[in-house]
mmCIF file with all atom_site columns, C-alpha atoms in Angstrom:
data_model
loop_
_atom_site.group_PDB
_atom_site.id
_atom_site.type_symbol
_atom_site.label_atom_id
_atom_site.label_alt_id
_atom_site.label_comp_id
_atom_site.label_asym_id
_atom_site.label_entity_id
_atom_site.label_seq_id
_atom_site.pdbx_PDB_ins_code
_atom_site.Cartn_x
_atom_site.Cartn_y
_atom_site.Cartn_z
_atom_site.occupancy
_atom_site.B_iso_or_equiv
_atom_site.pdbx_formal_charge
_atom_site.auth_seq_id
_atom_site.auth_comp_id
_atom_site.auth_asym_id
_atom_site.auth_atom_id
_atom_site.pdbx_PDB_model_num
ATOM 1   C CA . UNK B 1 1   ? 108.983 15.611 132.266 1.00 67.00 ? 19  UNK B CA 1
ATOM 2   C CA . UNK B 1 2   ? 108.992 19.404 132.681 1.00 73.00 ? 20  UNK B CA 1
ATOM 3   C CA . UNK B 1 3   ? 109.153 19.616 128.994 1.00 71.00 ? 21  UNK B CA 1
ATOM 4   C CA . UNK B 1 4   ? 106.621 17.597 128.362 1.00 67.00 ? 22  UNK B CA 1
ATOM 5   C CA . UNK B 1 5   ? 103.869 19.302 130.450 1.00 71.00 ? 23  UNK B CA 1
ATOM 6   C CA . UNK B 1 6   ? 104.924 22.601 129.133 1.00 74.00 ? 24  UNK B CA 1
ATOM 7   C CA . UNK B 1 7   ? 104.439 21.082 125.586 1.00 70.00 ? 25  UNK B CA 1
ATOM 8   C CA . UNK B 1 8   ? 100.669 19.307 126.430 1.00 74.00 ? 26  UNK B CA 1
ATOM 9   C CA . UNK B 1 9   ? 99.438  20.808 129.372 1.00 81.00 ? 27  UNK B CA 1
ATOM 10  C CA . UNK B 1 10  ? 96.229  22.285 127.643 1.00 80.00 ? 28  UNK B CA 1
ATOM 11  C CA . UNK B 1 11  ? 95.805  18.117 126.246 1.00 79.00 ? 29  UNK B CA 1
ATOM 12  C CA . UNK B 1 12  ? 96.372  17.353 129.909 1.00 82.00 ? 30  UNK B CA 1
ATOM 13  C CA . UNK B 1 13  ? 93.763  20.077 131.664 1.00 86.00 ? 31  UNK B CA 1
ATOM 14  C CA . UNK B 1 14  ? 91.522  18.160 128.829 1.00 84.00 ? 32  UNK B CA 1
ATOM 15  C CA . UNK B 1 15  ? 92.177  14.737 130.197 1.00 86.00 ? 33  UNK B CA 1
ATOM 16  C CA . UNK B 1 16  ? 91.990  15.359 133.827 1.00 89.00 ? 34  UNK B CA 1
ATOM 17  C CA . UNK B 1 17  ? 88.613  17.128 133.243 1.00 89.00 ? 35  UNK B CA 1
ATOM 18  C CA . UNK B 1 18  ? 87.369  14.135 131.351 1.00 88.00 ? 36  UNK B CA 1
ATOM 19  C CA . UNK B 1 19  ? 88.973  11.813 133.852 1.00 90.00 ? 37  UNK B CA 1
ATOM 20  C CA . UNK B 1 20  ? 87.954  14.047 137.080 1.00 92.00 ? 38  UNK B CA 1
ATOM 21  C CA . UNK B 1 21  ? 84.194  14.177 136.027 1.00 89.00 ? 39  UNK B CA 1
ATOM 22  C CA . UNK B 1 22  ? 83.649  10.593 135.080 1.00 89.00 ? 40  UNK B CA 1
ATOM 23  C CA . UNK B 1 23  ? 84.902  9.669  138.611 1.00 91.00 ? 41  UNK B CA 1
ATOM 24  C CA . UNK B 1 24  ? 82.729  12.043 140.146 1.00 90.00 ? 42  UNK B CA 1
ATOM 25  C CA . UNK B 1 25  ? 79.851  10.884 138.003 1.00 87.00 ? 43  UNK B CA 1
ATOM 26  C CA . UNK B 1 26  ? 80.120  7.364  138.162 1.00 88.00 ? 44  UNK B CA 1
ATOM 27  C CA . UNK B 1 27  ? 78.503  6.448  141.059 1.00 89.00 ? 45  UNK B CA 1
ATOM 28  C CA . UNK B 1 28  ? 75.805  8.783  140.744 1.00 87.00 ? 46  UNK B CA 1
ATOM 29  C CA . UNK B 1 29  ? 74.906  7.496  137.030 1.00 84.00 ? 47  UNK B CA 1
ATOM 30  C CA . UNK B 1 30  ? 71.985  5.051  136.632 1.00 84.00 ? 48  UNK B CA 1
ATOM 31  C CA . UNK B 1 31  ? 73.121  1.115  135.368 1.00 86.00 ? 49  UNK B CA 1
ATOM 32  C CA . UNK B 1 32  ? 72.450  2.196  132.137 1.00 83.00 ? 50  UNK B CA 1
ATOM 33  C CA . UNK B 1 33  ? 73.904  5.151  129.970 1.00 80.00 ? 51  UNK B CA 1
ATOM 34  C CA . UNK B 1 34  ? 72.590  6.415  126.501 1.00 79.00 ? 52  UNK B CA 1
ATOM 35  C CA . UNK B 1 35  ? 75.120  5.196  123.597 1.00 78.00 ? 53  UNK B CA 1
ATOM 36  C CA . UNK B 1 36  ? 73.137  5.940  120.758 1.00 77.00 ? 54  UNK B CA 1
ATOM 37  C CA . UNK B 1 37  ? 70.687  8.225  119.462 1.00 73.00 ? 55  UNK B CA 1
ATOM 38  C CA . UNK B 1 38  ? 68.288  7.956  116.294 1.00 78.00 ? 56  UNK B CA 1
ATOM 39  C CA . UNK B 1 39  ? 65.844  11.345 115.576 1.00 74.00 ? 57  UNK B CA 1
ATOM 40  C CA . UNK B 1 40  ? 66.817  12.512 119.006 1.00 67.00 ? 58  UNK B CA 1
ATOM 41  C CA . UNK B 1 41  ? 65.573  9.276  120.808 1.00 75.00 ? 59  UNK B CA 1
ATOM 42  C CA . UNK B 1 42  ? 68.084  7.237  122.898 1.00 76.00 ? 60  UNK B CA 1
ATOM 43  C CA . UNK B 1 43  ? 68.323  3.690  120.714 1.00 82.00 ? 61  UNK B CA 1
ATOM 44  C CA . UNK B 1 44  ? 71.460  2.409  122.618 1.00 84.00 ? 62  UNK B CA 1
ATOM 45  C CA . UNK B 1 45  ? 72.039  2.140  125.883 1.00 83.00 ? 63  UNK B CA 1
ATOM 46  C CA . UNK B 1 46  ? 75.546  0.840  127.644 1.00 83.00 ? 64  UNK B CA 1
ATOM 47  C CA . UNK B 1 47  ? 76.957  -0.053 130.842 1.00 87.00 ? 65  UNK B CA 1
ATOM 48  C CA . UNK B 1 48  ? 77.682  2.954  133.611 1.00 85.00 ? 66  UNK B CA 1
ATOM 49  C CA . UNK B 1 49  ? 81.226  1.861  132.759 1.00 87.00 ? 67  UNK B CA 1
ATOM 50  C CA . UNK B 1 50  ? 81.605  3.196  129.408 1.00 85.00 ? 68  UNK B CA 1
ATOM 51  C CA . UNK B 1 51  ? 81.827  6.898  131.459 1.00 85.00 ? 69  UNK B CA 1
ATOM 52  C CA . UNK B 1 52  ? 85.194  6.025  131.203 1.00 87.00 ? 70  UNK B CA 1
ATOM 53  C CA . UNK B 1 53  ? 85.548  6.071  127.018 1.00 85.00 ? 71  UNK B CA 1
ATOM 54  C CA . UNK B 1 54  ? 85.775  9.573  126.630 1.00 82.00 ? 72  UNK B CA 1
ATOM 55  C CA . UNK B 1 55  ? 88.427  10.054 129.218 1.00 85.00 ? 73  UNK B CA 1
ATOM 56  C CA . UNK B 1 56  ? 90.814  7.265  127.437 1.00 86.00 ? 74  UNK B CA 1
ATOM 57  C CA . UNK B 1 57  ? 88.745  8.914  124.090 1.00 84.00 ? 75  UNK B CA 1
ATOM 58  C CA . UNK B 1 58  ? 90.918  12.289 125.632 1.00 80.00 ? 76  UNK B CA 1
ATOM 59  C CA . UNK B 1 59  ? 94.373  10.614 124.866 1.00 82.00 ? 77  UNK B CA 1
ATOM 60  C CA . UNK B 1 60  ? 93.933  11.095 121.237 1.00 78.00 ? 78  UNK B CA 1
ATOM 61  C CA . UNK B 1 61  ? 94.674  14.271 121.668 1.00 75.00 ? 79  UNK B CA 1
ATOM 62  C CA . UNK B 1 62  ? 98.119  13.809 122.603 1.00 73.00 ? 80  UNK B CA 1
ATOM 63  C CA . UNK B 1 63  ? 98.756  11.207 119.650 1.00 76.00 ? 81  UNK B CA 1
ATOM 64  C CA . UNK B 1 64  ? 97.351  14.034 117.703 1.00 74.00 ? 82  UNK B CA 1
ATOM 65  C CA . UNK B 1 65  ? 99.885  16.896 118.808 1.00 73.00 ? 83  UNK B CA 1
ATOM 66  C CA . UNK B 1 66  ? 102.343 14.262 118.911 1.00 75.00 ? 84  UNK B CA 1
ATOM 67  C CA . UNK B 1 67  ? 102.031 13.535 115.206 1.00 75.00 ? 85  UNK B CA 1
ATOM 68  C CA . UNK B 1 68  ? 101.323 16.002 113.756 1.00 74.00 ? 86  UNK B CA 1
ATOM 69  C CA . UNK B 1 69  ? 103.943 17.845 115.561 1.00 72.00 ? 87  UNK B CA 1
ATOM 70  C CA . UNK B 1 70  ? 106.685 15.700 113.760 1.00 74.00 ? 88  UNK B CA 1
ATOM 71  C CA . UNK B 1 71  ? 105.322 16.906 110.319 1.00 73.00 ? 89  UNK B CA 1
ATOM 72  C CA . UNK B 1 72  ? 104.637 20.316 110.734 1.00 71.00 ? 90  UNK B CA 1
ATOM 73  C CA . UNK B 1 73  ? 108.844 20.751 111.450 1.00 74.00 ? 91  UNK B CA 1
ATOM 74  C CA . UNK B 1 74  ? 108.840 20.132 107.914 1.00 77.00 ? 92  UNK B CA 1
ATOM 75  C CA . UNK B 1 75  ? 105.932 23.328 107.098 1.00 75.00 ? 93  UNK B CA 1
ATOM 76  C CA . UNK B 1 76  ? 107.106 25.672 109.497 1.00 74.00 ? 94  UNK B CA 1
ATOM 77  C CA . UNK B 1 77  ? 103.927 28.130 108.155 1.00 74.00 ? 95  UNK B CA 1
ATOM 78  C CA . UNK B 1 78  ? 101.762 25.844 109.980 1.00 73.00 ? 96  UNK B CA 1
ATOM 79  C CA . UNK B 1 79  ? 103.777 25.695 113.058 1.00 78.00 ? 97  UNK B CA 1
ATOM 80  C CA . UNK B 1 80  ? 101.120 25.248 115.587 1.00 79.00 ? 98  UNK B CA 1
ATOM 81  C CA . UNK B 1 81  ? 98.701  23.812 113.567 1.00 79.00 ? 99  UNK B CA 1
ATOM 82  C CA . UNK B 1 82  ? 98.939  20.653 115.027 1.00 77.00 ? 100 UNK B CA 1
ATOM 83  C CA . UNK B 1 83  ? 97.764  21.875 119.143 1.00 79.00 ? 101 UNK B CA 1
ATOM 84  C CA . UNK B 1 84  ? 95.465  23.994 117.987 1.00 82.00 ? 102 UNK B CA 1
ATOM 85  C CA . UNK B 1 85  ? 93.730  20.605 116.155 1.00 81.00 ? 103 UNK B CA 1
ATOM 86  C CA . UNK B 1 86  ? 94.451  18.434 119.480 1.00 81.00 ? 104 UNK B CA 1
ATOM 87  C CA . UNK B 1 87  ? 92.912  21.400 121.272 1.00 83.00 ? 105 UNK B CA 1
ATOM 88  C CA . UNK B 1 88  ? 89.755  21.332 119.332 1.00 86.00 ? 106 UNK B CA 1
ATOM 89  C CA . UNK B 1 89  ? 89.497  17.318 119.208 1.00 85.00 ? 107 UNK B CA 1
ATOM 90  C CA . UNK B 1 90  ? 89.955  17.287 123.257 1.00 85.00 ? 108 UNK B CA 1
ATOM 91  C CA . UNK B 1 91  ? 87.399  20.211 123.408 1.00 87.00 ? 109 UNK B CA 1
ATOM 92  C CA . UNK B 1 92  ? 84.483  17.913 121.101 1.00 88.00 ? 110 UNK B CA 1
ATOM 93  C CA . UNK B 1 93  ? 85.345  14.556 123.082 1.00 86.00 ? 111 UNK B CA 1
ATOM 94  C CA . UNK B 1 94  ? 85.031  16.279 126.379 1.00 87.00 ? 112 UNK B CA 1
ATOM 95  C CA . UNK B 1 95  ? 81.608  18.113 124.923 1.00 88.00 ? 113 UNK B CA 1
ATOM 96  C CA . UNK B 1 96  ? 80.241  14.747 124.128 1.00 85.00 ? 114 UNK B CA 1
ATOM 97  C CA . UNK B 1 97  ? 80.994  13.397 127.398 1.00 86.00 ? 115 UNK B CA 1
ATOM 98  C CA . UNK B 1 98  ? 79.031  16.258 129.025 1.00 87.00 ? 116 UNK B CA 1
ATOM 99  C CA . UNK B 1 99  ? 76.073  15.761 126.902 1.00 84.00 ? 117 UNK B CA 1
ATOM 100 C CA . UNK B 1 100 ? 76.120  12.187 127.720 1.00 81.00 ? 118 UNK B CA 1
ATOM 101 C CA . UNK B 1 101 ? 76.176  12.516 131.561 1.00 84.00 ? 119 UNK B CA 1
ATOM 102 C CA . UNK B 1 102 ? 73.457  14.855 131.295 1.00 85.00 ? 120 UNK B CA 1
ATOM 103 C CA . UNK B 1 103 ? 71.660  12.357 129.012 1.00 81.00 ? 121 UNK B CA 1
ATOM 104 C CA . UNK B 1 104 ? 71.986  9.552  132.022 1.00 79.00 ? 122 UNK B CA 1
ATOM 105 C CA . UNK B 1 105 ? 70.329  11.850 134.607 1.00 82.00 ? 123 UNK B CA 1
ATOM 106 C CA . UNK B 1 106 ? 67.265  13.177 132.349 1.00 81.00 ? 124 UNK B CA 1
ATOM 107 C CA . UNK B 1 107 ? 68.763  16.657 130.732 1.00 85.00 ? 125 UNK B CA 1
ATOM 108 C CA . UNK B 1 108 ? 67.291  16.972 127.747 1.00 82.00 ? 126 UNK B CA 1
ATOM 109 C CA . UNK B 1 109 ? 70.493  18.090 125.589 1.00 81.00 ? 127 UNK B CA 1
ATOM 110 C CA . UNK B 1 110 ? 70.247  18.606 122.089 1.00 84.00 ? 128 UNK B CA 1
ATOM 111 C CA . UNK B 1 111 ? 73.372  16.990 120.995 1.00 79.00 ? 129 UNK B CA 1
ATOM 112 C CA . UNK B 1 112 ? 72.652  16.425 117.336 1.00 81.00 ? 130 UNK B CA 1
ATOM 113 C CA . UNK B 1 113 ? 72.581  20.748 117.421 1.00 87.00 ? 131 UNK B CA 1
ATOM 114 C CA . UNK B 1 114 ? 75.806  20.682 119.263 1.00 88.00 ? 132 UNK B CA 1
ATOM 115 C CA . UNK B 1 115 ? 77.665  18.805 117.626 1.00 86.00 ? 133 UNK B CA 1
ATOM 116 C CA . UNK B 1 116 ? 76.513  20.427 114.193 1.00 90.00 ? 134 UNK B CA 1
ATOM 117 C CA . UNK B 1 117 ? 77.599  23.569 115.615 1.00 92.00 ? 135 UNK B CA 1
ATOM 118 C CA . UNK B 1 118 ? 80.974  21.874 116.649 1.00 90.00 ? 136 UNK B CA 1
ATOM 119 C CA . UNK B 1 119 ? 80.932  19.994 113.055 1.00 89.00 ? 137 UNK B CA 1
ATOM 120 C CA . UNK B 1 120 ? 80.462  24.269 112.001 1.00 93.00 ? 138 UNK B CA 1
ATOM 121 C CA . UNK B 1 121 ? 83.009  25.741 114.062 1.00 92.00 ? 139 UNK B CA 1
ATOM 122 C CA . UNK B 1 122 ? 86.144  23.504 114.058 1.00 90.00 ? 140 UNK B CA 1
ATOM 123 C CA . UNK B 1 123 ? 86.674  23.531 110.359 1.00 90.00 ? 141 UNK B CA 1
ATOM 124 C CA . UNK B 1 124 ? 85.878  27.368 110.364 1.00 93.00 ? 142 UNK B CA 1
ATOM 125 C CA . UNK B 1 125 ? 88.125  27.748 113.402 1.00 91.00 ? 143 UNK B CA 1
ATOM 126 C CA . UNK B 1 126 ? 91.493  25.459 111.424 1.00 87.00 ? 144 UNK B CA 1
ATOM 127 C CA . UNK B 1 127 ? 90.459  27.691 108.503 1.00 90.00 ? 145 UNK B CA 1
ATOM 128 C CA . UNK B 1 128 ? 91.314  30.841 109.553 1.00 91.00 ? 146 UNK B CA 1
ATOM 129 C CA . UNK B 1 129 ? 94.637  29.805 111.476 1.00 88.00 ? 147 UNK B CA 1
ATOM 130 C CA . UNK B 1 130 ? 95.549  28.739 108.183 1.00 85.00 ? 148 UNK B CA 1
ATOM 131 C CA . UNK B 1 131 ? 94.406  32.335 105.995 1.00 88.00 ? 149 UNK B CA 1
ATOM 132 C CA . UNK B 1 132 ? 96.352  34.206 109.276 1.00 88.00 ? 150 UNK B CA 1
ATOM 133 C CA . UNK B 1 133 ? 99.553  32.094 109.225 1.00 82.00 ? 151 UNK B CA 1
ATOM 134 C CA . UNK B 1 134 ? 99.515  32.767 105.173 1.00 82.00 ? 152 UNK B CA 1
ATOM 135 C CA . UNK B 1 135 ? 98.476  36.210 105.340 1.00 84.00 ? 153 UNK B CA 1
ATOM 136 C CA . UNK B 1 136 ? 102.017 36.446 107.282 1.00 80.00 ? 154 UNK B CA 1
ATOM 137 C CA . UNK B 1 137 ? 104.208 34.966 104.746 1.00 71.00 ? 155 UNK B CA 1
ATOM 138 C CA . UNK B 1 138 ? 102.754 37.046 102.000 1.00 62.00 ? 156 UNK B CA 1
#
């Protein structure tokens, strides 16, 4: 158990945060929660309930480092690789869920620009692990 908490803890702070502010947001939320979004406009509404998506949305994560983690033994260069892309997925899940509890109680978020940026960064982010872990080997 040790070992596995030292291996996903950052996946686990990710969860618990996920898991820790849907519980405190629940029963503050209104019935409804925007789902979906067209030209900025909430099209889609769902139950209060489906606050609890993007914490079970957070366990990807772990089937990510998991994974991965099995076939990056066989690339040791990209040793690694595979939390710092679990990090990142946990970090845009858990984003999402904060723009959609401020979304139920009136915030005006833009999430279309944040998750552009996000769409931006991550890529940009996996890109230069990659160019420093092969700027080592050269």
């Amino acid at each position: 158990m040790k070992a596995f908490f030292r291996a996903y803890w950052i996946e686990c702070v990710l969860f618990l945060l996920g898991l820790i502010s849907a519980v405190i947001a629940f029963p503050l939320l209104p019935d409804s929660i925007p789902m979906q979004w067209r030209d900025g406009e909430v099209v889609s509404t769902g139950s209060k309930g489906f606050v609890f998506l993007f914490p079970a949305l957070l366990l990807v994560p772990f089937a990510v480092h998991g994974l991965l983690g099995l076939q990056m033994r066989k690339l040791p260069i990209l040793q690694g690789f595979d939390r710092l892309l679990a990090v990142l997925v946990g970090a845009v899940l858990l984003s999402c869920q904060i723009c959609i509890l401020l979304l139920a109680w009136g915030v005006n978020v833009p999430m279309a620009l944040i998750l552009m940026a996000e769409l931006v960064i991550v890529p940009v982010v996996l890109m230069i692990f990659v160019a420093r872990k092969l700027m080592r080997k050269i």
